CSV table of C-alpha atoms (C1' of nucleotides) in Angstrom, one decimal:
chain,number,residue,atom,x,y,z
A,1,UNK,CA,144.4,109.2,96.8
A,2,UNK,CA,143.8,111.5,99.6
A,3,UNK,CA,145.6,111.8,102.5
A,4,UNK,CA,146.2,109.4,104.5
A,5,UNK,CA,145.1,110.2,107.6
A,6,UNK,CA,146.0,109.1,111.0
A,7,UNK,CA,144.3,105.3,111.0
A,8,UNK,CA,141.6,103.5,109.7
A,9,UNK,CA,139.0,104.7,111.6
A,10,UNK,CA,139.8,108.5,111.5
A,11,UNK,CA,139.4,107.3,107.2
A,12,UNK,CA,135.7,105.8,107.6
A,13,UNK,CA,134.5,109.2,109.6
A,14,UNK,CA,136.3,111.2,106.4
A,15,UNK,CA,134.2,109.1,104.3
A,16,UNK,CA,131.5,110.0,106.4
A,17,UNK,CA,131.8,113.5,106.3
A,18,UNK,CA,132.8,114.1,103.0
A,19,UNK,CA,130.8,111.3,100.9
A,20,UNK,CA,127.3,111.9,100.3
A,21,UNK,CA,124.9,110.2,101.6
A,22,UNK,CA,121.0,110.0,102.0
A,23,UNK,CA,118.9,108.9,104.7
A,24,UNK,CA,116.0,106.6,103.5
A,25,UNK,CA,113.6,109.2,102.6
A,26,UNK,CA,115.8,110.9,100.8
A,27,UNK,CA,116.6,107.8,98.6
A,28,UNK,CA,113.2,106.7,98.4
A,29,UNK,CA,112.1,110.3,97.4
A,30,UNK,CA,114.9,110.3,94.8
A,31,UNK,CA,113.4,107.4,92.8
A,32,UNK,CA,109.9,108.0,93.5
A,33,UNK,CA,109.6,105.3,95.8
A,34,UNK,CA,108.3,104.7,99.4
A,35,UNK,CA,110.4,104.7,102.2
A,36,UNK,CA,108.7,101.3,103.1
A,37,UNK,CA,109.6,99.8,99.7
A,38,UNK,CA,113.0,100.4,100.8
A,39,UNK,CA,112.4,99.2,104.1
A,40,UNK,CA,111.9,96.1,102.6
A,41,UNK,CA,114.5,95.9,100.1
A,42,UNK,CA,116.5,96.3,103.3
A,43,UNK,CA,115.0,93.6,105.2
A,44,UNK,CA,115.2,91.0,102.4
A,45,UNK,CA,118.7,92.1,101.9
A,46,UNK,CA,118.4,93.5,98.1
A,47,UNK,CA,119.5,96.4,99.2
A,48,UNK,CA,120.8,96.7,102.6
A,49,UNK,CA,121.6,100.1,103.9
A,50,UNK,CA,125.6,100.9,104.1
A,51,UNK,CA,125.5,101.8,107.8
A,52,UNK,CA,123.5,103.6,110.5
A,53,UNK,CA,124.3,106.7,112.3
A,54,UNK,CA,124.8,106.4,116.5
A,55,UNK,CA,121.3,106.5,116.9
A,56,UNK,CA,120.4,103.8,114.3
A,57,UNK,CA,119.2,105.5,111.1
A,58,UNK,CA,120.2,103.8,108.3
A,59,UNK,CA,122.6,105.6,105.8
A,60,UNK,CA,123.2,105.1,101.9
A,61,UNK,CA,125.7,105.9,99.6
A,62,UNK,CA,126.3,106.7,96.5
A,63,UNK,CA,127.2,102.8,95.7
A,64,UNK,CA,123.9,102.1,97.4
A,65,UNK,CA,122.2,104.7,94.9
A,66,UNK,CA,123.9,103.2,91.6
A,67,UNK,CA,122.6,99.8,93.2
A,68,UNK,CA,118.9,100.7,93.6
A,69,UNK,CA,119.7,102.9,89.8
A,70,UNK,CA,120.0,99.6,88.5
A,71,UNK,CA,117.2,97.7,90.7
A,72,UNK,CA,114.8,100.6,89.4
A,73,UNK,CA,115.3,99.5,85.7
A,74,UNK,CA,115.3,96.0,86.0
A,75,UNK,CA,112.3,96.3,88.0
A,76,UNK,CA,110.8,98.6,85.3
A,77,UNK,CA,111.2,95.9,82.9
A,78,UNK,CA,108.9,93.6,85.6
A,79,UNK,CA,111.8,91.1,86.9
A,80,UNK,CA,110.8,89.7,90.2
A,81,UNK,CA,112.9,90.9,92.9
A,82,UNK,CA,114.2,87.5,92.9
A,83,UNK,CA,115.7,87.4,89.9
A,84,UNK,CA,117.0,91.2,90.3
A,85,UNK,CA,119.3,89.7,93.2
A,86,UNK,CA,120.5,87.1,90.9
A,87,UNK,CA,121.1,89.7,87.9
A,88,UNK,CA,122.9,92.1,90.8
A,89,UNK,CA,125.3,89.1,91.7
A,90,UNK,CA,126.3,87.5,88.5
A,91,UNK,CA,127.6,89.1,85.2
A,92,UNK,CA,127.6,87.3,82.2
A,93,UNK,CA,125.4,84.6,80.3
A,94,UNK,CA,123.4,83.8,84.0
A,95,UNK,CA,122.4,87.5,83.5
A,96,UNK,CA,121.0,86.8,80.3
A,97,UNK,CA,119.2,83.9,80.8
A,98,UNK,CA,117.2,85.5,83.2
A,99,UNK,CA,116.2,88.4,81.1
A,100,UNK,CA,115.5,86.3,78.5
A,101,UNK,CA,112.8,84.2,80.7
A,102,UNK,CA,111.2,87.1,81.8
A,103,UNK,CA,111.0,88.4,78.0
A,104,UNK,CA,109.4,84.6,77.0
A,105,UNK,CA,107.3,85.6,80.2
A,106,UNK,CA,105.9,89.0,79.2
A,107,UNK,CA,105.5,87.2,76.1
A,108,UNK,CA,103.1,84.7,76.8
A,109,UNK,CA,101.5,87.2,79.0
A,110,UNK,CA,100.9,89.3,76.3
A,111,UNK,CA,99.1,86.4,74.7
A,112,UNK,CA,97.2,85.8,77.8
A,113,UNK,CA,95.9,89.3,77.8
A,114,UNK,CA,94.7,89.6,73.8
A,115,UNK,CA,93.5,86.2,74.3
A,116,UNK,CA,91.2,88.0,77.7
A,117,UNK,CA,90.2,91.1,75.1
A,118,UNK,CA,88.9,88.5,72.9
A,119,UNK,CA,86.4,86.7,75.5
A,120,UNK,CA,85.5,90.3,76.6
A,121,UNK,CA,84.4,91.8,73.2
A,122,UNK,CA,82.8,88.6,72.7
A,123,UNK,CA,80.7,89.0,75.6
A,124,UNK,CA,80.4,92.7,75.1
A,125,UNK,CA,79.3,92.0,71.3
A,126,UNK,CA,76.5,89.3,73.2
A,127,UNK,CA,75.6,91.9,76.0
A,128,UNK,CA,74.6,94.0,73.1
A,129,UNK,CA,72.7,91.9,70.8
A,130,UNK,CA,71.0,90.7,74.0
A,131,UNK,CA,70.3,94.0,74.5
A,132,UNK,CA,67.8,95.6,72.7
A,133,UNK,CA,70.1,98.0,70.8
A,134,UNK,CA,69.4,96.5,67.1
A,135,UNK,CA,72.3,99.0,66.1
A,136,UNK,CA,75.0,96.3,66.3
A,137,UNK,CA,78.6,96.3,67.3
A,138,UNK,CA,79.8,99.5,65.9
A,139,UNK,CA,76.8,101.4,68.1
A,140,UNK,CA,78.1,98.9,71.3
A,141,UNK,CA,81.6,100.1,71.0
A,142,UNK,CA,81.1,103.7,70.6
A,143,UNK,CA,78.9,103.6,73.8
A,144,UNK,CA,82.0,101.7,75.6
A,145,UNK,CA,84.7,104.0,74.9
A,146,UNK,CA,82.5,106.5,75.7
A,147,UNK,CA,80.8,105.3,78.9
A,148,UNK,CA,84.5,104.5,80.0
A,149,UNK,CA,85.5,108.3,80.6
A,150,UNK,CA,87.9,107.0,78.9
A,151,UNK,CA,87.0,108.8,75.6
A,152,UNK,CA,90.0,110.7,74.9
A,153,UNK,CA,93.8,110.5,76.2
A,154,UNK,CA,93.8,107.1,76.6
A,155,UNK,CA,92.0,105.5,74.0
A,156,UNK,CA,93.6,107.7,71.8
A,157,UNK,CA,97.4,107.1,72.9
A,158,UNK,CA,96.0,103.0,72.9
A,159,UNK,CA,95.3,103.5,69.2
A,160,UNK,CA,97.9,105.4,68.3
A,161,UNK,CA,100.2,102.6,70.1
A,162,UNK,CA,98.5,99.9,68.2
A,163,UNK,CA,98.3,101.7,65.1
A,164,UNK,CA,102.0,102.4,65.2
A,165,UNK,CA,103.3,99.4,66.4
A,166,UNK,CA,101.1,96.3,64.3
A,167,UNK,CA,98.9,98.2,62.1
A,168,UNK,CA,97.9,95.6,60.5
A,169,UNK,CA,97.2,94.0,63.7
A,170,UNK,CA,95.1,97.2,64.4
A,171,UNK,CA,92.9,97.1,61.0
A,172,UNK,CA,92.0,93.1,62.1
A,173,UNK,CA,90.8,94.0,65.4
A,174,UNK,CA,88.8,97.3,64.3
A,175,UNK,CA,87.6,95.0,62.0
A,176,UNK,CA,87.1,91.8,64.1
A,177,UNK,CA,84.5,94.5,66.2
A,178,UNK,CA,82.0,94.7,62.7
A,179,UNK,CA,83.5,97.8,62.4
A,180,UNK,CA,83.5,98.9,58.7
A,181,UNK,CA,85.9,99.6,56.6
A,182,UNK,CA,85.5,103.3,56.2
A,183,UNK,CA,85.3,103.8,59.8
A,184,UNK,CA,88.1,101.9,60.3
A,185,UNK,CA,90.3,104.3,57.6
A,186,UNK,CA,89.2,107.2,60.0
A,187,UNK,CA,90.7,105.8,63.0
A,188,UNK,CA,93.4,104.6,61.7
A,189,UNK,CA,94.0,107.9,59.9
A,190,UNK,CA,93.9,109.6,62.8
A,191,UNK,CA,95.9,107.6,64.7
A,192,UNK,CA,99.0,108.0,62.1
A,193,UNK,CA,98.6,111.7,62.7
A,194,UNK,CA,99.7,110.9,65.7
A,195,UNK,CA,97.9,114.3,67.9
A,196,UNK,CA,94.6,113.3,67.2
A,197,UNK,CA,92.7,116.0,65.7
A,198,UNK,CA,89.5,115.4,68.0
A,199,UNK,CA,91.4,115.6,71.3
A,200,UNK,CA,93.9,117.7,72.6
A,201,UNK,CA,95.8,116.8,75.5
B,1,UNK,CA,66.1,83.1,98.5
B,2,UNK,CA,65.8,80.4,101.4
B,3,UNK,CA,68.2,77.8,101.1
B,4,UNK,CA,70.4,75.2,102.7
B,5,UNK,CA,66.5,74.8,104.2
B,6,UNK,CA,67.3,73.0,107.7
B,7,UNK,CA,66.6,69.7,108.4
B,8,UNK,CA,64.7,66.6,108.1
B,9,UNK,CA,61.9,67.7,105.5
B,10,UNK,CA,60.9,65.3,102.8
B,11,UNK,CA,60.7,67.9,99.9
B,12,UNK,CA,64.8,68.3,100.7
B,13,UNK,CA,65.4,64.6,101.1
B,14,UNK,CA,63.7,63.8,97.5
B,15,UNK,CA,65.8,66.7,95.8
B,16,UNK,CA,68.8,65.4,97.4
B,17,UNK,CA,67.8,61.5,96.1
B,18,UNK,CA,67.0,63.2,92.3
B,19,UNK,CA,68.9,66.0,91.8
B,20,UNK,CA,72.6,65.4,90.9
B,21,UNK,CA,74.7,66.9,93.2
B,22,UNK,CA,78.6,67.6,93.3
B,23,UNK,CA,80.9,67.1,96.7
B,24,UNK,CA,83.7,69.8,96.3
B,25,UNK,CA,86.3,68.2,95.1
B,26,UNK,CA,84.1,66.9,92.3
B,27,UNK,CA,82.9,70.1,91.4
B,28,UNK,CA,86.8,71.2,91.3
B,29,UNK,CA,88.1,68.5,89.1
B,30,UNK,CA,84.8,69.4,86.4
B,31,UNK,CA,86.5,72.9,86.3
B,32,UNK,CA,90.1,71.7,86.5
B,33,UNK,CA,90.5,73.7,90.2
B,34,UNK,CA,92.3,73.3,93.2
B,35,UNK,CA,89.4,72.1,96.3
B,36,UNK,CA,91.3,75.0,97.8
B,37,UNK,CA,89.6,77.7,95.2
B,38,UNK,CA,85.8,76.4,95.4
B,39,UNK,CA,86.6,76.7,99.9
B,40,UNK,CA,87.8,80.1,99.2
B,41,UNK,CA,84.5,81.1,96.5
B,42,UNK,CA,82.4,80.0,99.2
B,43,UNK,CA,84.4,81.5,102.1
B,44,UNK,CA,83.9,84.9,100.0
B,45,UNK,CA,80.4,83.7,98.9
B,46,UNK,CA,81.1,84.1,95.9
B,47,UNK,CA,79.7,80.3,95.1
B,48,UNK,CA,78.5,79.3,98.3
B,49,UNK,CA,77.8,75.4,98.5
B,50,UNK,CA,73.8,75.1,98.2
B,51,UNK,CA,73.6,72.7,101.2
B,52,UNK,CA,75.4,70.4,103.2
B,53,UNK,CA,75.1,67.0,104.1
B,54,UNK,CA,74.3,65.4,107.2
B,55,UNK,CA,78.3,65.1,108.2
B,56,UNK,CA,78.9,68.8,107.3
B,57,UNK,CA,80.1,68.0,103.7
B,58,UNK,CA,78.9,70.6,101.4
B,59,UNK,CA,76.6,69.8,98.3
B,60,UNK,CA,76.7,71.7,94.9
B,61,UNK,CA,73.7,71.4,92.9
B,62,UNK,CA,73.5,71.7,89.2
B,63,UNK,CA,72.5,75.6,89.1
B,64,UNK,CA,76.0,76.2,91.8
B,65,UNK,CA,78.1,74.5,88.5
B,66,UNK,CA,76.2,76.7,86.4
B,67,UNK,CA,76.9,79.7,87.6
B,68,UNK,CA,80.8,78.3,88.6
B,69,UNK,CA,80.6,77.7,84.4
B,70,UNK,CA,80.3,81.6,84.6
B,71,UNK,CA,82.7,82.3,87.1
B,72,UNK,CA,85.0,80.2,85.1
B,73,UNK,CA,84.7,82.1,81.9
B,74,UNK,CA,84.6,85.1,83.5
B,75,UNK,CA,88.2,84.7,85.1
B,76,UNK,CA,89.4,83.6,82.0
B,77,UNK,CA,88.8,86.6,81.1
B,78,UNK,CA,91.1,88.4,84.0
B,79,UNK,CA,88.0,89.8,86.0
B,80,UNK,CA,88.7,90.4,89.5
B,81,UNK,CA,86.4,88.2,91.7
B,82,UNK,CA,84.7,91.2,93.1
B,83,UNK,CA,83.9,92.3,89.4
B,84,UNK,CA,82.6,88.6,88.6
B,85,UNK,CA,80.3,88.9,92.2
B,86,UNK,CA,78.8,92.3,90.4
B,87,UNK,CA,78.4,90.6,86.6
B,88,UNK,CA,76.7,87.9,88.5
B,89,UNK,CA,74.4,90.1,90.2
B,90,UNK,CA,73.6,92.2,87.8
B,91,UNK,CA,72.0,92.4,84.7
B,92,UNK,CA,72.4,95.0,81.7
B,93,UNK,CA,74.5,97.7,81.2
B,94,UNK,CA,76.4,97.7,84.2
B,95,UNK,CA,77.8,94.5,83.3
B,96,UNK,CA,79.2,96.0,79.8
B,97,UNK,CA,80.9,99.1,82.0
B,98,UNK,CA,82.6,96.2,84.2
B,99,UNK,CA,84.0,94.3,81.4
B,100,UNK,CA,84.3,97.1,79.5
B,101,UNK,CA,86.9,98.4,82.3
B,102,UNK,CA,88.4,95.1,82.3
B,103,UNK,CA,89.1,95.3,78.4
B,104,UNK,CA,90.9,98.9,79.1
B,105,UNK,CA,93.2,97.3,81.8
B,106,UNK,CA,94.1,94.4,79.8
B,107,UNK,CA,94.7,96.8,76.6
B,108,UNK,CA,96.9,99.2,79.2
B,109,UNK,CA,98.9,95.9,80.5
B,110,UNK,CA,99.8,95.0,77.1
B,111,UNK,CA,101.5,98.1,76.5
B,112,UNK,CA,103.1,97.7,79.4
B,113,UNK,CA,104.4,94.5,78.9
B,114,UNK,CA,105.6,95.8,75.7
B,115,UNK,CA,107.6,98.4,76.9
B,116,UNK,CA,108.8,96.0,79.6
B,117,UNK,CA,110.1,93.7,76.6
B,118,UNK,CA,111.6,96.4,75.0
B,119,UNK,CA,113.5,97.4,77.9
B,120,UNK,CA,114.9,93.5,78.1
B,121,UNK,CA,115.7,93.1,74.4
B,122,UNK,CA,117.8,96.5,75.3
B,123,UNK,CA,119.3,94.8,78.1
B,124,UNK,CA,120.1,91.5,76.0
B,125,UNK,CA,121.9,94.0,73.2
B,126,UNK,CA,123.5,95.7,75.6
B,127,UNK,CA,124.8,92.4,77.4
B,128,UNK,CA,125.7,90.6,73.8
B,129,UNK,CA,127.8,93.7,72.7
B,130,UNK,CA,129.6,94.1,76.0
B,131,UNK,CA,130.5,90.6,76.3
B,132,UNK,CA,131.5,89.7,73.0
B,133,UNK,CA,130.8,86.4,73.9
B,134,UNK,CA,127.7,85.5,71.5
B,135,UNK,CA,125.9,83.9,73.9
B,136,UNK,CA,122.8,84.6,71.9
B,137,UNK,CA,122.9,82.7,68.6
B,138,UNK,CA,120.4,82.7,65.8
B,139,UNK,CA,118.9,79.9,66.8
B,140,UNK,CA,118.4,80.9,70.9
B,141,UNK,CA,116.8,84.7,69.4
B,142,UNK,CA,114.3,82.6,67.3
B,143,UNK,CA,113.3,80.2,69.9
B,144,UNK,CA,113.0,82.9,72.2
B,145,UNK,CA,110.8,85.2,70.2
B,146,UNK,CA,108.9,82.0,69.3
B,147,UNK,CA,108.3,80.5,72.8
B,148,UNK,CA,107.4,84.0,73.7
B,149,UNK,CA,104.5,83.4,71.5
B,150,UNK,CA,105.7,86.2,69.2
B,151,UNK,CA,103.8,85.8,65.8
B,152,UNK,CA,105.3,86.5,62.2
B,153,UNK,CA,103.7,90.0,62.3
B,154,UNK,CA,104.8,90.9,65.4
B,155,UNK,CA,108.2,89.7,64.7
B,156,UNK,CA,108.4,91.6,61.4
B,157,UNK,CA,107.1,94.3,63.2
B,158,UNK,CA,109.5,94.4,65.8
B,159,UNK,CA,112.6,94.2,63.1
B,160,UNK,CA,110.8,96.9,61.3
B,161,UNK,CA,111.0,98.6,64.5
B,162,UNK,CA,115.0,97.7,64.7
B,163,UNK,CA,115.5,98.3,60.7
B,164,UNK,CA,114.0,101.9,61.4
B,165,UNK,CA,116.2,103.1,64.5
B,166,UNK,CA,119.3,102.0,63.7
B,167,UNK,CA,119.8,100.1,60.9
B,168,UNK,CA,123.5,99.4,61.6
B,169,UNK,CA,122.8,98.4,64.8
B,170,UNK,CA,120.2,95.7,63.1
B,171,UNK,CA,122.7,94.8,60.7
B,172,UNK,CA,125.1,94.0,63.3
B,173,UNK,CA,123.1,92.7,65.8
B,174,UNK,CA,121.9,90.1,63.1
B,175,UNK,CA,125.7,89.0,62.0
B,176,UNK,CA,126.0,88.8,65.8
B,177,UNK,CA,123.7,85.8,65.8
B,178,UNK,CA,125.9,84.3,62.6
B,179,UNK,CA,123.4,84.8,60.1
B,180,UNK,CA,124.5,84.9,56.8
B,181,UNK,CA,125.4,88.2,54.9
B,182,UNK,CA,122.6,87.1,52.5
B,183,UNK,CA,119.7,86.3,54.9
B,184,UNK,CA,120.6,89.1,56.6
B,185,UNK,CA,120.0,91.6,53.7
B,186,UNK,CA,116.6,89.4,52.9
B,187,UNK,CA,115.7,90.4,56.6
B,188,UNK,CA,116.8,94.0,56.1
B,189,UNK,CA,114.9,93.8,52.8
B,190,UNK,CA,111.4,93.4,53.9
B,191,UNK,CA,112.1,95.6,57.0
B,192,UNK,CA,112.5,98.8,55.1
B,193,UNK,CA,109.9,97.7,53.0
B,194,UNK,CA,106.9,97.8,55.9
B,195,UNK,CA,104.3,95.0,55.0
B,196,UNK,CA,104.6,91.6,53.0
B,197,UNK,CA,106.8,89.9,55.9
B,198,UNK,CA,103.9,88.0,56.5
B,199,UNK,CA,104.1,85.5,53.2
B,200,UNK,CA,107.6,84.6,54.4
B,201,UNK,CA,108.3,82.7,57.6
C,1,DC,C1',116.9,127.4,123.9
C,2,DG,C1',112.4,125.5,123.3
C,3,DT,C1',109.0,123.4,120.7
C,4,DA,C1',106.7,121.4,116.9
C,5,DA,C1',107.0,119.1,112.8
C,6,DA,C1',109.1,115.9,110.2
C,7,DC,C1',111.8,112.3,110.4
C,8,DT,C1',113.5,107.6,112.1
C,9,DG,C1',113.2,102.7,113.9
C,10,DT,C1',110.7,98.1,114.7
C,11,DG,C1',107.3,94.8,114.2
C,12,DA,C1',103.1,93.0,112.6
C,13,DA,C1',99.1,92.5,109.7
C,14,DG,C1',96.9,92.8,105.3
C,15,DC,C1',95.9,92.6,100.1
C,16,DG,C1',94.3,88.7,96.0
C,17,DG,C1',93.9,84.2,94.5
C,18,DT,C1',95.2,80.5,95.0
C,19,DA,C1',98.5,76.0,96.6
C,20,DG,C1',99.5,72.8,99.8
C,21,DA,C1',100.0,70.6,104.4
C,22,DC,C1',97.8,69.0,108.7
C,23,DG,C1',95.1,66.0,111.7
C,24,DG,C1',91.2,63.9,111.8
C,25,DG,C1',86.2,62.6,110.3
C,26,DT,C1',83.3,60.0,106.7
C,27,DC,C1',82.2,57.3,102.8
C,28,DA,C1',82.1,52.9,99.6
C,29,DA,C1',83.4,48.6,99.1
C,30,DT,C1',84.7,44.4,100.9
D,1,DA,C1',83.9,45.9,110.5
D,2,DT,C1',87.7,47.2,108.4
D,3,DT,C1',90.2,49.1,105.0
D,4,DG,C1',91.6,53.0,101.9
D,5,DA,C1',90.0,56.6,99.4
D,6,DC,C1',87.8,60.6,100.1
D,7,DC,C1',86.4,64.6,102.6
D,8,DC,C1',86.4,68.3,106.4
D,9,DG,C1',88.0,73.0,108.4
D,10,DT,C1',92.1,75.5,109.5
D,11,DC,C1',96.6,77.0,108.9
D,12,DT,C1',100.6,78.7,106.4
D,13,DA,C1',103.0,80.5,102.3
D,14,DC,C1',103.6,83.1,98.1
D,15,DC,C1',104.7,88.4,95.8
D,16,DG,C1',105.8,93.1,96.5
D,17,DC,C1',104.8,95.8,98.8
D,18,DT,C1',101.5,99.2,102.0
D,19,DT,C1',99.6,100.6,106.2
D,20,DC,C1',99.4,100.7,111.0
D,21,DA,C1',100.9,101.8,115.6
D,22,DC,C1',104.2,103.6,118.8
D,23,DA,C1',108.3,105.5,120.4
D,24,DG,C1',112.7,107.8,119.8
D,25,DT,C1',115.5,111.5,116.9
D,26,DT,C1',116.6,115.2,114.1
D,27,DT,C1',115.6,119.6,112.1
D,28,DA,C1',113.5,124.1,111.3
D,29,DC,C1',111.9,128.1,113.1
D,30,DG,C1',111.1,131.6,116.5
DNA sequence: CGTAAACTGTGAAGCGGTAGACGGGTCAAT
DNA sequence: ATTGACCCGTCTACCGCTTCACAGTTTACG
C-alpha cells in the first residue's frame, strides 16, 4: 500500500510513527477505566499491550483499542472476563453459547434478587407492625422511600422502569405492599407520564 | 455480657450436661453451610462460638443457632454481613433504613441485570443474522428464556418490547427460529395487543 | 536548560464470603 | 487400646479489580 521502504524494520518504526497509538492512560482514560484495570487485563493476557517504547512503556494501537471496544461491551453486559477471552477467540456458535449462559445467568439472578425484595418488604411490613405505627404498610413505605434520600430521581426512574417494562408486574407489587388501589392509579399514572410531575430532575 | 466464663465452675459444667449444644460442623449442616462459614462468622464475630470445650472445640448453644436462624434469613435476603452485625444489634428504625437500603440495591441490580440481558439478546440477534447458520432454534430460545426463569409476563413483555421496535425485525427473527407463519402472527397478535398474553402459554 | 508535575513500571496486598486442602488432635465405639 | 470418624486452626484460592509504595521517564512551562 505504501511505500515500501528500505526493510522490515525501517516498516515497523513507520508504523510507529505514523499509527496512532496511546500510552495506558490514555486508553484507560478513553474508556473511562483505570490504568490499573488495564494493568491487569495486561497481565492476565486479555489484553496485552502491542509493544513498549525503549524505556518500557507499554504502547497500544488502534487494533488494541477495537479489542478493549469490544471487551467494554461484553463486559457491560456482565460476562466474566473469562468468558470475554473465550468470546474474543472464537466466532461462531461457541460465541453464542456463552452469551446465552450468562443471559440464563442474569436470569436466575434476577429471580434471586425479586425473591430478596420479597423477604425484605416482609420484614419491613413486620418491623412496622412491631412498631407502634398502627398506620400499616402504606404509612411504612412512605416513610422508607422517604427516609432513603432516595425520594426522588431514583425511585422515580425505578417506577417509571417497572411501570414501563411489566406494568402489570408493577400494579401486583404496589399492591402486594397493602397499597390501595387508588394510590396505586396515582403512581402508576405518574409513572406513564414518564417526567414525573412531582420531581424534576 | 460475660461468657465463655473460665473454667472448672459447677454452674458451667451443669449447663454444659443440660443444655444442648452444637460442635461446628453440626451447627453448619442444621443451616446447610460450609464449617468454613460458621470459622469465618466467628473469626469476624459475627456468631462467636458461646464456649469451648476442654480440647479447644468450640460449643454453640441454643441462643448462637438462634440468632445464626437470623443471620440465615438475613443473607437470604442479600444483606452484607456488616449490615446483618447492625440489624442484629440494633433495634427499631435503624434496622428498617438498613434493609430498606438493601431493597434499593437489589431493585437497582435488577435493572441492571436487565439491561445486561438486553445487551445479550442484541448480541445473540446480531450473531444469528450474521451467521445465517440458525444456531438458535425455537426450541433452544424457549428453553433459554425458560431456564432463565423468565415467566409468561415477562416473556410477553419482552416480545411486546420486540413487537414495538421493530416489528419486522420480530417477524423475522421469529421465522428465524422456524416457527410457523401462523404461530408467528398469533405471537405478533397479542404483542400489539399489550395484555391478555398471560391466559395463553 | 532546568525543574516540577505528571506519567510510567513492577510487585504485593487487600476486599467479601466463602470453598477446600493440610497435618494433626480428639471423640465414640469397639 | 485401637480404630475411624470427627474436629481443630491455618493456609490458599476465587473474581475483578484497587490501592499502595517506590523508582525511573516524559512532558510542560519558564
Amino acid at each position: 500500500m505504501h511505500r515500501g521502504g528500505g526493510g522490515a524494520s525501517a516498516t515497523a518504526s513507520f508504523y510507529k510513527k505514523v499509527m496512532k497509538t496511546y500510552t495506558i492512560s490514555k486508553l484507560a482514560r478513553a474508556f473511562e477505566l483505570s490504568r490499573s484495570t488495564l494493568l491487569y487485563y495486561d497481565r492476565i493476557e486479555l489484553l496485552p499491550a502491542s509493544g513498549r517504547t525503549a524505556s518500557g512503556y507499554r504502547t497500544y494501537t488502534a487494533t488494541d483499542y477495537r479489542r478493549l471496544e469490544r471487551i467494554c461491551t461484553f463486559r457491560q453486559a456482565g460476562l466474566a472476563l473469562e468468558d470475554i477471552r473465550i468470546l474474543l477467540s472464537s466466532r461462531g456458535s461457541s460465541c453464542a453459547q456463552v452469551i446465552e449462559k450468562r443471559f440464563r445467568e442474569a436470569g436466575q439472578q434476577i429471580l434471586d434478587l425479586r425473591n430478596k425484595q420479597r423477604l425484605l418488604s416482609g420484614m419491613l411490613k413486620k418491623l412496622a407492625s412491631d412498631d407502634s405505627t398502627p398506620t400499616v404498610d402504606k404509612k411504612m413505605w412512605i416513610e422508607m422511600l422517604q427516609a432513603a434520600g432516595v425520594a426522588d430521581r431514583s425511585m422515580s426512574c425505578w417506577h417509571r422502569e417497572f411501570e414501563r417494562r411489566a406494568p402489570d408486574a408493577h400494579h401486583e407489587f404496589l399492591a402486594s405492599l397493602g397499597i390501595s388501589e387508588e394510590e396505586i392509579r396515582q403512581i402508576r399514572g405518574w409513572s406513564r407520564k414518564g417526567k414525573a410531575a412531582r420531581d424534576q430532575d
